[in-house]
Short mmCIF file of C-alpha atoms (C1' of nucleotides) in Angstrom, two decimals:
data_model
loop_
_atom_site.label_atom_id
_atom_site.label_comp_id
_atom_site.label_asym_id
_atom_site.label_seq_id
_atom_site.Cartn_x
_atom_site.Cartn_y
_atom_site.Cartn_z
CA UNK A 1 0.00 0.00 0.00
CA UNK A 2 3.25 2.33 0.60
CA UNK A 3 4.35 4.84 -1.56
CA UNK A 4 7.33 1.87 -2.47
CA UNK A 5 9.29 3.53 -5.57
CA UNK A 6 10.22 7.06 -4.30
CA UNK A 7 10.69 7.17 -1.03
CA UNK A 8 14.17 8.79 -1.33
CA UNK A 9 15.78 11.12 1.40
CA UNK A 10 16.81 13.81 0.10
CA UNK A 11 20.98 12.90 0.15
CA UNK A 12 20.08 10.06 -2.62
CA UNK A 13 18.61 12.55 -5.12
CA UNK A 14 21.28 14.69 -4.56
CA UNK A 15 23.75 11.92 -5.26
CA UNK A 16 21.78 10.58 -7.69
CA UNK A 17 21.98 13.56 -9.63
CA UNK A 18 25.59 14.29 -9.46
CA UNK A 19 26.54 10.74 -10.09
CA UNK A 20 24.31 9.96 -12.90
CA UNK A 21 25.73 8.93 -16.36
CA UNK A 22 25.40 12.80 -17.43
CA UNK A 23 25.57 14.39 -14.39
CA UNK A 24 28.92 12.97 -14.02
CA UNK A 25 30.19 13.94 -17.41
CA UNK A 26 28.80 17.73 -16.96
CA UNK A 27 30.35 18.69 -13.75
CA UNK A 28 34.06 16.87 -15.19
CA UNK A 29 33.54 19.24 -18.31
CA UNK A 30 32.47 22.37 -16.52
CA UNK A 31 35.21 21.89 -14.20
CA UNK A 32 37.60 22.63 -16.67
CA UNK A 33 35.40 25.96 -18.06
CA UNK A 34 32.34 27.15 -18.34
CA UNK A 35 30.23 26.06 -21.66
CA UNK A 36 27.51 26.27 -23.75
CA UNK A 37 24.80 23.84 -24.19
CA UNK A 38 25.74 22.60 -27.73
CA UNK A 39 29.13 23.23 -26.91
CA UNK A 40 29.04 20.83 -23.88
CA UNK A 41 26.84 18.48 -26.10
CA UNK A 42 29.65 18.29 -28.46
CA UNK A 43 32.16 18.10 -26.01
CA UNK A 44 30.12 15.11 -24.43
CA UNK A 45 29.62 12.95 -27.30
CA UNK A 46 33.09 12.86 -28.57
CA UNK A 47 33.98 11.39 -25.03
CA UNK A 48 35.84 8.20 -26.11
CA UNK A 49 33.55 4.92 -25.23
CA UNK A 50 30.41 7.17 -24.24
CA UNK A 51 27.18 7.68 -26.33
CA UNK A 52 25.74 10.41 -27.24
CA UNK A 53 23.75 12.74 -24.94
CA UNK A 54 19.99 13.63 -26.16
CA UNK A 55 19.01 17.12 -25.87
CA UNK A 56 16.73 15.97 -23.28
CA UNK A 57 18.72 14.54 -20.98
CA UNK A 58 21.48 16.97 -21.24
CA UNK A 59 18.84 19.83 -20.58
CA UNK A 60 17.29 17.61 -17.53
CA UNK A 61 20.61 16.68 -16.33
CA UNK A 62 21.70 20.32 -16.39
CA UNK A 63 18.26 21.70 -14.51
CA UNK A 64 18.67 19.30 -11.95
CA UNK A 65 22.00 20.06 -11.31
CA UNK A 66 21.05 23.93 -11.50
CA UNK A 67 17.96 23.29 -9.33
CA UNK A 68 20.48 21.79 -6.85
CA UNK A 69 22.70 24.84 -6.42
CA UNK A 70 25.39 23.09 -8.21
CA UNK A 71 25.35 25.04 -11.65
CA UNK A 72 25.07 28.60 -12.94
CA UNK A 73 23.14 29.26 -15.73
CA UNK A 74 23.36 32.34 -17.33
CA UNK A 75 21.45 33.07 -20.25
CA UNK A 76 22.33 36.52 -22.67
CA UNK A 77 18.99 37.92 -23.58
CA UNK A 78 20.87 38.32 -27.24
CA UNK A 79 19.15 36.55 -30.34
CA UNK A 80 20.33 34.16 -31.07
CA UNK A 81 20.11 33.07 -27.68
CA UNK A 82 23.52 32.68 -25.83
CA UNK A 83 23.51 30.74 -22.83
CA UNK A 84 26.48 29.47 -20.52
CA UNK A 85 26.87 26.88 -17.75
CA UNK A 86 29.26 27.04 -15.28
CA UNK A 87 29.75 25.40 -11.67
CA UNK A 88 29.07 27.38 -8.41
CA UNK A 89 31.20 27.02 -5.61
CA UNK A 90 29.06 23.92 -4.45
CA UNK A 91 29.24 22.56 -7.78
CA UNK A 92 33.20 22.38 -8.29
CA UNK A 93 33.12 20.87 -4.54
CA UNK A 94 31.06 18.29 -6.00
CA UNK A 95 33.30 18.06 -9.29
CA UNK A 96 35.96 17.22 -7.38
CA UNK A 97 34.41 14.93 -5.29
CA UNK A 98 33.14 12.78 -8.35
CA UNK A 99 35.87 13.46 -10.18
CA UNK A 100 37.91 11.85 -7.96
CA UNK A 101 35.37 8.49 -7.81
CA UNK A 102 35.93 8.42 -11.52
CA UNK A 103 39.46 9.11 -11.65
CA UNK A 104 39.71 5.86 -9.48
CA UNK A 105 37.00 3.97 -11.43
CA UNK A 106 39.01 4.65 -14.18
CA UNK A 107 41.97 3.63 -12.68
CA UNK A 108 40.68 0.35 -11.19
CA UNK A 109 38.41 -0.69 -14.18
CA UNK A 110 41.42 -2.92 -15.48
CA UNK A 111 41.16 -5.04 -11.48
CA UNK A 112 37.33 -4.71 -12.15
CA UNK A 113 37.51 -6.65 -15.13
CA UNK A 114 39.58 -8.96 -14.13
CA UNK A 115 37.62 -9.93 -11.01
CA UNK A 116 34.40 -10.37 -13.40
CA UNK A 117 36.11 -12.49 -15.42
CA UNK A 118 36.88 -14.89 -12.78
CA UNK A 119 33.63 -14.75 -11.21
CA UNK A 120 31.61 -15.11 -14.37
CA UNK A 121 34.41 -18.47 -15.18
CA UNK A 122 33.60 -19.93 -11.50
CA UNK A 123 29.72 -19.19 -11.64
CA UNK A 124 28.65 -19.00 -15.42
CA UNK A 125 29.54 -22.79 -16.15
CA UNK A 126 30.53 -24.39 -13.14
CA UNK B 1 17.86 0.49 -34.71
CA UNK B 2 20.37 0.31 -31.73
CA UNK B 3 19.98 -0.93 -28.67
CA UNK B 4 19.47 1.82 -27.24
CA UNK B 5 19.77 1.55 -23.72
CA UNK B 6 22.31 -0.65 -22.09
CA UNK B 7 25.32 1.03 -23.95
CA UNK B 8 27.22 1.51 -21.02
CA UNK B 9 30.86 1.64 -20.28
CA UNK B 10 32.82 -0.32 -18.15
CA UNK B 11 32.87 2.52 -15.90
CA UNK B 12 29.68 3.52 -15.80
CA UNK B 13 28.53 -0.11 -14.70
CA UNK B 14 30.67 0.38 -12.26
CA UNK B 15 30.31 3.45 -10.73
CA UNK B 16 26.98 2.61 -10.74
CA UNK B 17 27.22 -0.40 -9.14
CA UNK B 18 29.33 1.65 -5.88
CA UNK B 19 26.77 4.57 -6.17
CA UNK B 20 23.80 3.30 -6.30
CA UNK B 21 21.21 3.31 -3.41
CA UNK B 22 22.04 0.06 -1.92
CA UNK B 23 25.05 -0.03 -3.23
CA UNK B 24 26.50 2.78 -0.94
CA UNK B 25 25.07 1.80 2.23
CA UNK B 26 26.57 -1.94 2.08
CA UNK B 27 29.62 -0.33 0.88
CA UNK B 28 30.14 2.12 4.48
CA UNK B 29 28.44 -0.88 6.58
CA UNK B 30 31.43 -3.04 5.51
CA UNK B 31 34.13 -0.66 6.11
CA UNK B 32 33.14 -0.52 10.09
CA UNK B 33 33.47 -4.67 9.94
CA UNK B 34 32.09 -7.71 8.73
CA UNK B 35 28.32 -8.81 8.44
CA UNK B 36 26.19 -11.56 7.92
CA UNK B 37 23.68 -11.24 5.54
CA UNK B 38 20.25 -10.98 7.75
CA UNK B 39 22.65 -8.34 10.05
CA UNK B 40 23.68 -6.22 7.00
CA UNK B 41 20.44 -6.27 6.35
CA UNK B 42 18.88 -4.70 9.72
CA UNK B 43 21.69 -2.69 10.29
CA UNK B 44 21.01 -1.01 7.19
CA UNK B 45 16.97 -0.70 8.00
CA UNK B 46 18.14 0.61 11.27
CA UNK B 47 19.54 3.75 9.30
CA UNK B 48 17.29 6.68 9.36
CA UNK B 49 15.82 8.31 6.68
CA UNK B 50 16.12 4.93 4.38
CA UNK B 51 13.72 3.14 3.78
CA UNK B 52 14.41 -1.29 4.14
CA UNK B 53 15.94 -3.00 1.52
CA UNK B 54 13.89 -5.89 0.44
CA UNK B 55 16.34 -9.18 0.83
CA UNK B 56 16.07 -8.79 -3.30
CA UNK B 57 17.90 -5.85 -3.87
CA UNK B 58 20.55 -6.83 -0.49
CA UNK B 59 21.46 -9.92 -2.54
CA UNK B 60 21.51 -8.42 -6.09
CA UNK B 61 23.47 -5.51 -4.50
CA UNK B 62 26.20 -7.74 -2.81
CA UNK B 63 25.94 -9.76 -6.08
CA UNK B 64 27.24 -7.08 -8.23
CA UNK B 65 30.06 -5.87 -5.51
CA UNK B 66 31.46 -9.67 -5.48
CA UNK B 67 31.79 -9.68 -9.22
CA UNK B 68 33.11 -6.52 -9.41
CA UNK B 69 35.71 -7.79 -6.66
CA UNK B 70 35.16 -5.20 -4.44
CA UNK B 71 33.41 -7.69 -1.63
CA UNK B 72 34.47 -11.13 -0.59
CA UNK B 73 31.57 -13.87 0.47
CA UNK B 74 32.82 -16.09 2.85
CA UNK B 75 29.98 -18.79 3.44
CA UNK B 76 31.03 -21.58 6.12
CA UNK B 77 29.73 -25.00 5.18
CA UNK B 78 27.64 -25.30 8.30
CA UNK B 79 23.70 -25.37 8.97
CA UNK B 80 22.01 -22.98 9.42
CA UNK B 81 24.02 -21.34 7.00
CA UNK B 82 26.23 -18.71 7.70
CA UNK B 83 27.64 -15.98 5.35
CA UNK B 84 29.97 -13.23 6.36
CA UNK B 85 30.28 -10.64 3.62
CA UNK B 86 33.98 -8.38 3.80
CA UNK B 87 35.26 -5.60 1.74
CA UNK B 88 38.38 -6.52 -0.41
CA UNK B 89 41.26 -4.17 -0.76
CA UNK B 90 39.62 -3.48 -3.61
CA UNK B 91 36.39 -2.75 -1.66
CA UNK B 92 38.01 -0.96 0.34
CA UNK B 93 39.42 1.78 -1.42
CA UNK B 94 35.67 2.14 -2.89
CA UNK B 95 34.31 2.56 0.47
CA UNK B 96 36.75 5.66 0.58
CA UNK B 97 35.69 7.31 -2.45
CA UNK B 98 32.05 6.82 -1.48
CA UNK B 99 32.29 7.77 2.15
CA UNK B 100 33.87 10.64 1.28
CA UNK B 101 31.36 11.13 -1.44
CA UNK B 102 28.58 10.74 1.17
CA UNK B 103 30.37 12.82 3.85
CA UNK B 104 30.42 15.62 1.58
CA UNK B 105 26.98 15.07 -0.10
CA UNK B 106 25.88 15.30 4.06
CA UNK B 107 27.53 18.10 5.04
CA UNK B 108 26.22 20.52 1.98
CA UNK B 109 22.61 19.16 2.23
CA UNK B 110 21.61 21.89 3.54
CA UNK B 111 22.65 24.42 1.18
CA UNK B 112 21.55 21.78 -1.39
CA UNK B 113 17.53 22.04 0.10
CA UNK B 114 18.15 25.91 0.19
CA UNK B 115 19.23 26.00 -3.18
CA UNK B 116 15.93 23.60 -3.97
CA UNK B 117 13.63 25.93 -2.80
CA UNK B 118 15.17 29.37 -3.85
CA UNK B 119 15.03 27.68 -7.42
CA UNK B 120 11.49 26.30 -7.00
CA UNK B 121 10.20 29.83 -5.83
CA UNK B 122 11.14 31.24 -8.80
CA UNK B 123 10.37 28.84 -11.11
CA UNK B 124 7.17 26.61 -9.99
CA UNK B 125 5.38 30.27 -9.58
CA UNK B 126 6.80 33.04 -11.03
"C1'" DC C 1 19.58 -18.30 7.75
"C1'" DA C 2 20.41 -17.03 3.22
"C1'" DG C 3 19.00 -16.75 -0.43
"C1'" DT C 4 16.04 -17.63 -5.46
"C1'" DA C 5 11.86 -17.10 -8.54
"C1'" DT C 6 8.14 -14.62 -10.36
"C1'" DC C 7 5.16 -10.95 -11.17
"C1'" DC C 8 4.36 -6.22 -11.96
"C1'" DG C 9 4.10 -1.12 -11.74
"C1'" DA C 10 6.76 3.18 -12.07
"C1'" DC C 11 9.79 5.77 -14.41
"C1'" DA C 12 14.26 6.77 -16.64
"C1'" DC C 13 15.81 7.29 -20.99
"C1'" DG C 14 15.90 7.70 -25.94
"C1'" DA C 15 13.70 9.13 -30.44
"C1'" DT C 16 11.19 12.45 -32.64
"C1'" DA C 17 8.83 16.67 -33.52
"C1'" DC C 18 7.96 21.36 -32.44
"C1'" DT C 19 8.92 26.42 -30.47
"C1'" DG C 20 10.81 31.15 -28.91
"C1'" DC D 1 20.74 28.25 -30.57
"C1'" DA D 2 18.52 26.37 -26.75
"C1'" DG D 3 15.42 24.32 -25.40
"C1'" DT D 4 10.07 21.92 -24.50
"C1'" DA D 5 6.37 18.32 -25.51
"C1'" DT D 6 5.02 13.89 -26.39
"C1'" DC D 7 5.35 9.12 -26.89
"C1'" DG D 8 7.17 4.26 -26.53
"C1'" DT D 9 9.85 0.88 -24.19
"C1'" DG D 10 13.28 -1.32 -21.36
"C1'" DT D 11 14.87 -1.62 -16.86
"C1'" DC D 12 14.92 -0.98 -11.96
"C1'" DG D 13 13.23 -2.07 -7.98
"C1'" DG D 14 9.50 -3.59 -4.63
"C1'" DA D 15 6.14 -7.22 -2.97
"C1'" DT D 16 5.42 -11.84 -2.40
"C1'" DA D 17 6.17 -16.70 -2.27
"C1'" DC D 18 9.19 -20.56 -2.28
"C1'" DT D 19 13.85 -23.45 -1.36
"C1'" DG D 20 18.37 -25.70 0.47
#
DNA sequence: CAGTATCCGACACGATACTG
DNA sequence: CAGTATCGTGTCGGATACTG
């Protein structure tokens, strides 16, 4: 009868938001500088080994993380419309923060792989 | 034509195996010591503001962090059974990253909600 | 005790089309 | 250029029941 799915404190959606797939891959860019959204589209899907981000999810990704406190969005009232992103104070905390996860992720992955090999040779076919 | 979803990384699998909901709790649970499975499970219904895990999601969890090589299952050949569930080095160094992670995502939650509602003010009714 | 099996609803995500 | 709106579907995750 609960509410089940949804019942998050608040700390998950925050994490969930700055460790999502895009989330992640928005704060590492905007770390480096500020961009814009097709710029930071662009900049996304030529990301070795990642796919490309949809409009969507790159505009949802980046409200949330605005919404959040975490990014700055600041949009020219120029036509064509100019619009940058850029991390707040919070948001470059959190950068580093995730950064660091997939700095040692990254570093790891080769271990990772390893151990799933073994595991899938001792459990996939006994 | 693609699939579509499921085009994930190495990485991404798993960070989001580390990150995820249940994933992050077993992760800090194991770091203090050891636990059997039913304990794991209470402690981590015991924490406030999350909800329980159903045994599901504790298994499928733990599942994923033993393949990934990040926990070690130790289950002694006796009846009842008995399972003790340890971080590896591996583990270990995960725990770090996410605790911190966690720590961090704690401390600022605060300014997080703030943020949440100054941005909802001026944007659910302007 | 420590799981596995099955069913099922919610929603995250992608594809596509449209707008200021 | 920088989004929003809508739709379809695959997957996650919870509830429940069963097993060694």
């Amino acid at each position: 009868m609960a509410a089940s799915t949804g019942q998050l404190c608040p700390q998950r959606l925050t994490m969930e938001h700055v460790t999502s797939r895009w989330g992640v891959l928005v704060l590492i860019r905007l770390q480096e500088r500020p961009h814009r959204f097709a710029e930071l589209r662009r900049a996304i899907d030529a990301t070795e080994s990642v796919g490309p981000v949809t409009e969507k999810m790159l505009a949802q990704t980046l409200q949330s993380l605005e919404r959040d406190g975490m990014v700055n969005r600041d949009a020219k009232p120029v036509v064509p419309p100019h619009v940058e992103y850029s991390l707040t104070e919070l948001g470059h905390e959190a950068a580093v923060q995730i950064r660091a996860l997939a700095l040692w992720t990254n570093d790891r992955m080769d271990q990772v792989e390893k151990a799933r090999e073994t595991y899938d040779a001792s459990k996939g076919r006994a």
